Short mmCIF file of C-alpha atoms and ligand atoms in Angstrom, two decimals:
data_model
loop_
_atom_site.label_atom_id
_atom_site.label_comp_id
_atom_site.label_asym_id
_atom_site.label_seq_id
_atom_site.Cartn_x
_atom_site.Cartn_y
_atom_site.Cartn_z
CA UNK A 24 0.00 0.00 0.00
CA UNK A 25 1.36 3.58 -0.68
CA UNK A 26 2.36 5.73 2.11
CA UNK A 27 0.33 8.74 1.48
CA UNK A 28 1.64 10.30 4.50
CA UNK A 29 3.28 13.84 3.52
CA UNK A 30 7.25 13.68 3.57
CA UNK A 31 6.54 16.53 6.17
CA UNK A 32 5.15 14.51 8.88
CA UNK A 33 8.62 12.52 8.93
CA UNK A 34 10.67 15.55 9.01
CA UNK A 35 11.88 15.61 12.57
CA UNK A 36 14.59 18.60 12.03
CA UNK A 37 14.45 21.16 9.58
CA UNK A 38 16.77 24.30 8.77
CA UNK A 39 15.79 26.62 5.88
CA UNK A 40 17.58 29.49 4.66
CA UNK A 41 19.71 29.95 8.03
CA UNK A 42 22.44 32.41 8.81
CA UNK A 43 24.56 33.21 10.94
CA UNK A 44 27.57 35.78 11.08
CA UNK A 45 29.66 36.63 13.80
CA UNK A 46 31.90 39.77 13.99
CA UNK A 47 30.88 43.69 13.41
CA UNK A 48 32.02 46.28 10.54
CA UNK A 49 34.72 45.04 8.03
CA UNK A 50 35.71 41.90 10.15
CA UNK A 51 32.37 40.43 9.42
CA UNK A 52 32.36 36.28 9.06
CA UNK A 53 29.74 34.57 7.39
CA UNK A 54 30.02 31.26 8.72
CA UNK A 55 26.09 29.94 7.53
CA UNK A 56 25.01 31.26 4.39
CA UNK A 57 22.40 29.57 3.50
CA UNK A 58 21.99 26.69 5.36
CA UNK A 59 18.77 24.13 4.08
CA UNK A 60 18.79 21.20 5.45
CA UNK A 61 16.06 18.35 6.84
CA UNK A 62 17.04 15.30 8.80
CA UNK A 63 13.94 12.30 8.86
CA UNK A 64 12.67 10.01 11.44
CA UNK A 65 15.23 7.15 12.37
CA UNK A 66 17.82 8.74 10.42
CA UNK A 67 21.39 9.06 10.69
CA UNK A 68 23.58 11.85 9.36
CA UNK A 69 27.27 12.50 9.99
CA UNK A 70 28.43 16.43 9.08
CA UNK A 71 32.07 16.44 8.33
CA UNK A 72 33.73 19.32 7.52
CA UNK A 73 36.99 20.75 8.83
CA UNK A 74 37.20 22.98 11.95
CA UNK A 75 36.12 26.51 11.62
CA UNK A 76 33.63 25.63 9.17
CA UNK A 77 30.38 25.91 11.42
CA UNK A 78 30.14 22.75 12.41
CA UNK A 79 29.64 23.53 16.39
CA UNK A 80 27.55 26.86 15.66
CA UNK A 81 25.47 24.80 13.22
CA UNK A 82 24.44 21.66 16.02
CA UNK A 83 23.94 24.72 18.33
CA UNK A 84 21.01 26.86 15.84
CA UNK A 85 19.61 23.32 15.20
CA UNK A 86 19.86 22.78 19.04
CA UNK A 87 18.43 25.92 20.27
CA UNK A 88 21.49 26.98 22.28
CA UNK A 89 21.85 30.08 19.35
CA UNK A 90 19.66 32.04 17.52
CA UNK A 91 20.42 32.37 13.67
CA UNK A 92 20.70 35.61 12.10
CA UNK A 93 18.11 34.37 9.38
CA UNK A 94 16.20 31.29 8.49
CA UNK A 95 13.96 29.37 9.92
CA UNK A 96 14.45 26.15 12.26
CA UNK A 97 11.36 23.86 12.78
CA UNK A 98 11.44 20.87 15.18
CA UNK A 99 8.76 18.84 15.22
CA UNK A 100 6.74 20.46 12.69
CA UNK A 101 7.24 23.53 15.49
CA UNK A 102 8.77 26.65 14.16
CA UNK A 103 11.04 27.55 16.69
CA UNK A 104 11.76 31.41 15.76
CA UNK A 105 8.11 32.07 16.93
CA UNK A 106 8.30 31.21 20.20
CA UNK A 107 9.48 32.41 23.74
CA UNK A 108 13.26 31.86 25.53
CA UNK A 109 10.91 29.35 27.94
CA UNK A 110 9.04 27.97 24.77
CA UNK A 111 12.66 27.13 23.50
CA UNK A 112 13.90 25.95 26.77
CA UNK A 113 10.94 23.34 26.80
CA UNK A 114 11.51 21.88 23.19
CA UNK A 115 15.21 21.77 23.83
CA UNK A 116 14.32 19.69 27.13
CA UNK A 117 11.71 17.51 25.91
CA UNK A 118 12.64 16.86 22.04
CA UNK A 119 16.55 17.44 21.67
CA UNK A 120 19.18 15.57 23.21
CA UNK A 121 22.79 16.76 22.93
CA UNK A 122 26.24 15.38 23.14
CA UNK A 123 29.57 17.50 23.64
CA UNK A 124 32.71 16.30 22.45
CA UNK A 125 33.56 16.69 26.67
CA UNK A 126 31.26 15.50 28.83
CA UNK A 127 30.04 18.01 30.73
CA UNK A 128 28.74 16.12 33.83
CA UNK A 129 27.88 16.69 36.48
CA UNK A 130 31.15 16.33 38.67
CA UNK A 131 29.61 15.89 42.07
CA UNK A 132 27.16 13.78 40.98
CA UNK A 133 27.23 9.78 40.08
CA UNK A 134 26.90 8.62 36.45
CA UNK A 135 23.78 7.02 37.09
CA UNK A 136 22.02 10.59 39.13
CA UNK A 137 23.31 12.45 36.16
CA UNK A 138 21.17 10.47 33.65
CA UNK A 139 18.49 10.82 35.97
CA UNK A 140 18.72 14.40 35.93
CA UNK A 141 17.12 15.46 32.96
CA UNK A 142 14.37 13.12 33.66
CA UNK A 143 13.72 14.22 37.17
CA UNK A 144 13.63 17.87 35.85
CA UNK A 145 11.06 16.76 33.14
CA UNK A 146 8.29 15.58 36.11
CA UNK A 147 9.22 11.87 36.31
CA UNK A 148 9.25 10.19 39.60
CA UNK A 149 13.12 9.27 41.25
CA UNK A 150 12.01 5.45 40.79
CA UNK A 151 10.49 5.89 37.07
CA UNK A 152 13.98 7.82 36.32
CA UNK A 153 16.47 5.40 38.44
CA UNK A 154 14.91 2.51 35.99
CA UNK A 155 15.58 4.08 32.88
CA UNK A 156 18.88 5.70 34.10
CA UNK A 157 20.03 2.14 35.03
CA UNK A 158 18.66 -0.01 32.11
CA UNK A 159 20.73 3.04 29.73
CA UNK A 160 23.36 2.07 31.91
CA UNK A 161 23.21 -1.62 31.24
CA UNK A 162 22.69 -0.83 27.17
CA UNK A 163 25.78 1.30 27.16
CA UNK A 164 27.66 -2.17 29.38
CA UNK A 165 28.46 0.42 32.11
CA UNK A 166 26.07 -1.06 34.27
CA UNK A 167 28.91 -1.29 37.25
CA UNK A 168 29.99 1.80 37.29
CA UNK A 169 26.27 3.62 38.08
CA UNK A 170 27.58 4.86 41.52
CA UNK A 171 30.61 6.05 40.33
CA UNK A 172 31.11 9.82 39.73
CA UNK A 173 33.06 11.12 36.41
CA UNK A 174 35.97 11.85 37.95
CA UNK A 175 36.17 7.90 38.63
CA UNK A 176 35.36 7.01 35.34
CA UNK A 177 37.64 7.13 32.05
CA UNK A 178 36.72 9.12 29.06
CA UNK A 179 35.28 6.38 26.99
CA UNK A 180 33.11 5.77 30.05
CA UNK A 181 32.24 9.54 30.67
CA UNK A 182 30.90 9.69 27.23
CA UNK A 183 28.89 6.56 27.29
CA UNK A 184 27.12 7.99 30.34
CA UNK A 185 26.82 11.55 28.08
CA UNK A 186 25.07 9.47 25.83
CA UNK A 187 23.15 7.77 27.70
CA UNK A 188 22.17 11.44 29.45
CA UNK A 189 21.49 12.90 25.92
CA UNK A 190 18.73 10.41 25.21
CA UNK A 191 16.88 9.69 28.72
CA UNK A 192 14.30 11.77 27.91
CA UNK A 193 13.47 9.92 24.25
CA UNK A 194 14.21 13.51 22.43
CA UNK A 195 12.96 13.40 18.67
CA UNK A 196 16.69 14.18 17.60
CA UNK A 197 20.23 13.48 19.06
CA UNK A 198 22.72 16.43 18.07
CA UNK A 199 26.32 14.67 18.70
CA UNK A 200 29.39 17.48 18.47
CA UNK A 201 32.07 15.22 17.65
CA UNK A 202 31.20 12.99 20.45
CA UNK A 203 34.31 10.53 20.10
CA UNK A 204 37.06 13.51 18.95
CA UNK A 205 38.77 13.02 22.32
CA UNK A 206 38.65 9.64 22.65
CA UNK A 207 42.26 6.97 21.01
CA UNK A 208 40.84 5.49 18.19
CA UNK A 209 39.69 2.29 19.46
CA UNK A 210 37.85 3.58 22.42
CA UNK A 211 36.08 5.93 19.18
CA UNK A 212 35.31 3.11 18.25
CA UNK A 213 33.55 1.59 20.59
CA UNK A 214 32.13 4.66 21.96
CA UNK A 215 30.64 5.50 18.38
CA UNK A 216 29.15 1.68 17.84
CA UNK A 217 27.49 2.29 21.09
CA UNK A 218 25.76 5.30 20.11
CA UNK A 219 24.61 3.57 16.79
CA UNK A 220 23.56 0.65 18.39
CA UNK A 221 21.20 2.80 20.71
CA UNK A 222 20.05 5.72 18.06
CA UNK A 223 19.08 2.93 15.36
CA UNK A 224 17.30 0.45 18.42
CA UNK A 225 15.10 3.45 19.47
CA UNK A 226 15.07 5.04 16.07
CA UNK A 227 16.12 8.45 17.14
CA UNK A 228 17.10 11.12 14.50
CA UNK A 229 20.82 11.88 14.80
CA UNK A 230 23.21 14.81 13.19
CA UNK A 231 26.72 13.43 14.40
CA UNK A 232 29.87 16.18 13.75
CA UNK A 233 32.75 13.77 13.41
CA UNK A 234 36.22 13.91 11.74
CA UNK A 235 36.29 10.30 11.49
CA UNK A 236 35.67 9.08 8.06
CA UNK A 237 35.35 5.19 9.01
CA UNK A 238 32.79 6.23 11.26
CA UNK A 239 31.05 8.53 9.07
CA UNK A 240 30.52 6.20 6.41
CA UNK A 241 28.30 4.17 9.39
CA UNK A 242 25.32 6.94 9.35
CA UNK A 243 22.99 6.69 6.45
CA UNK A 244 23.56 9.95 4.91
CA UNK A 245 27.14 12.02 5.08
CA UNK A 246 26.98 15.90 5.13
CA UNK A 247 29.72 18.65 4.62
CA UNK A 248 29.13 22.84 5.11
CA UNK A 249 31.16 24.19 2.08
CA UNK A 250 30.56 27.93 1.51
CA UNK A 251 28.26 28.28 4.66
CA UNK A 252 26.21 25.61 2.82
CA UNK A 253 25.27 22.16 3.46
CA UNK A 254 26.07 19.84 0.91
CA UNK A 255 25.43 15.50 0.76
CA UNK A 256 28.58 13.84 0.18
CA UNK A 257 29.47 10.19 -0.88
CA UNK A 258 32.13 9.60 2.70
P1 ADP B 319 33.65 24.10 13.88
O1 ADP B 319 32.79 23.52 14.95
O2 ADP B 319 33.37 23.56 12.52
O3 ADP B 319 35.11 24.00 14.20
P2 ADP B 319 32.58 26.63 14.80
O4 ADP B 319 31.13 26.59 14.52
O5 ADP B 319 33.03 26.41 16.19
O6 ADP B 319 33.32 25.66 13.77
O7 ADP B 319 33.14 28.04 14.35
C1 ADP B 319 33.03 28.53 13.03
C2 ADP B 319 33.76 29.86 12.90
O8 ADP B 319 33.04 30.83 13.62
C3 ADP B 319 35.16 29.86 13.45
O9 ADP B 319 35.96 30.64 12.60
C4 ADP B 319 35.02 30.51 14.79
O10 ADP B 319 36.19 31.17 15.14
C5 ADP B 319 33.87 31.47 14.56
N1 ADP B 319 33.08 31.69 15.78
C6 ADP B 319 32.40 30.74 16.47
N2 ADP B 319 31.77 31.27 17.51
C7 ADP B 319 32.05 32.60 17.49
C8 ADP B 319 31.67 33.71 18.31
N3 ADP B 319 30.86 33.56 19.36
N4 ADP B 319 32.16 34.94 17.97
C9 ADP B 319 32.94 35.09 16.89
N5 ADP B 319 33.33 34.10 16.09
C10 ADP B 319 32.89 32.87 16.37
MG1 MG B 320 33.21 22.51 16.70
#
């Protein structure tokens, strides 16, 4: 039977026509020109471009953490320009999860508090968020080291708890800034099959900035910002 369904109802993530300069005067940079781009339900994209490109400040207008100069970013079917700082605060809570290429725990708490976190600020009960913290725990086989605090953990560990922080809440879309660009190449590895494994088991949208070729040639689609513009590339 055809899927009559409009291609819009799948769009998860959409930029259109964003910009975004930085700098005043003559030393203006145009870092997004034009920026149109849509990422689908369940789908994988790696963005690899080299740094200074936009890479960060593009994850960050998709995000929410920026506002572009132009264009328009719709999450959800939501357009995101319209709405309030606490409007924006809410979508980026509830539909976006978001990886750092550091960690950014919480230091004084234990890996498996900070994945309840985000869960505990969205209303859900300490029991209803220790389950799901734990059973992420399990999936990312770091299941012993819940009571641990980052400090005690190493980096390949820290990051598998990021993850596991960036999707407790089931967000509609992952954004990943090169999530495994300060890990040794085997522990990127590792790290990055992890995240796969648990983006394409819940069918979560990613956008994954990576340097890594091998691993970008693992996401269904590869992009590169050439210009200020995205462009699909064959990795
Ligand atoms: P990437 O993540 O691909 O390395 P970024 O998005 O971090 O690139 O940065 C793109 C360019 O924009 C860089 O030249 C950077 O110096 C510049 N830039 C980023 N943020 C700012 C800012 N807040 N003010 C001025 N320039 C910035
Ligand atoms: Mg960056």
């Amino acid at each position: 039977m055809r899927n009559d369904k409009p291609m819009q109802s799948r769009t998860v993530l959409s930029l259109t026509g964003v910009e975004r300069h930085y700098g005043q005067g003559e030393t203006v940079l145009n870092i997004l020109k034009d920026v149109n781009f849509s990422l689908r339900r369940g789908e994988t994209v790696a963005l690899v471009a080299p740094s200074g490109t936009g890479k960060s400040t593009l994850l960050h207008i998709a995000g929410l953490l920026e506002h572009p100069d132009s264009g328009e970013v719709t999450i959800g079917g939501t357009d995101c320009g319209l709405l309030s700082e606490d409007e924006r605060t809410a979508i980026r809570r509830g539909s976006i999860g978001f990886v750092y290429q550091f960690h950014h725990l919480l230091p004084e708490f234990s890996a498996l508090e900070n994945i309840m976190m985000p869960q505990l600020i969205a209303g859900l009960s300490r029991k209803e968020a220790e389950e799901r913290a734990s059973q992420l725990l399990d999936y990312m086989r770091i299941g012993h080291r819940g009571d641990h605090r980052p400090a005690e953990l190493s980096g390949g560990e820290q990051q598998r708890v990021a993850i596991a922080r960036a999707v407790a809440n089931a967000p509609l879309v992952l954004l990943a800034d090169e999530p495994t660009g300060n890990l040794d190449p085997d522990t990127a590895s590792y790290v990055f099959s992890a995240l796969e494994a648990l983006v394409r088991q819940s069918g979560l949208a990613a956008l994954i900035a990576t340097h890594n070729h091998d691993l970008a040639r693992r996401m269904d689609r590869c992009v590169t910002i050439s210009d200020g513009r995205i462009i699909d590339f064959t990795a």
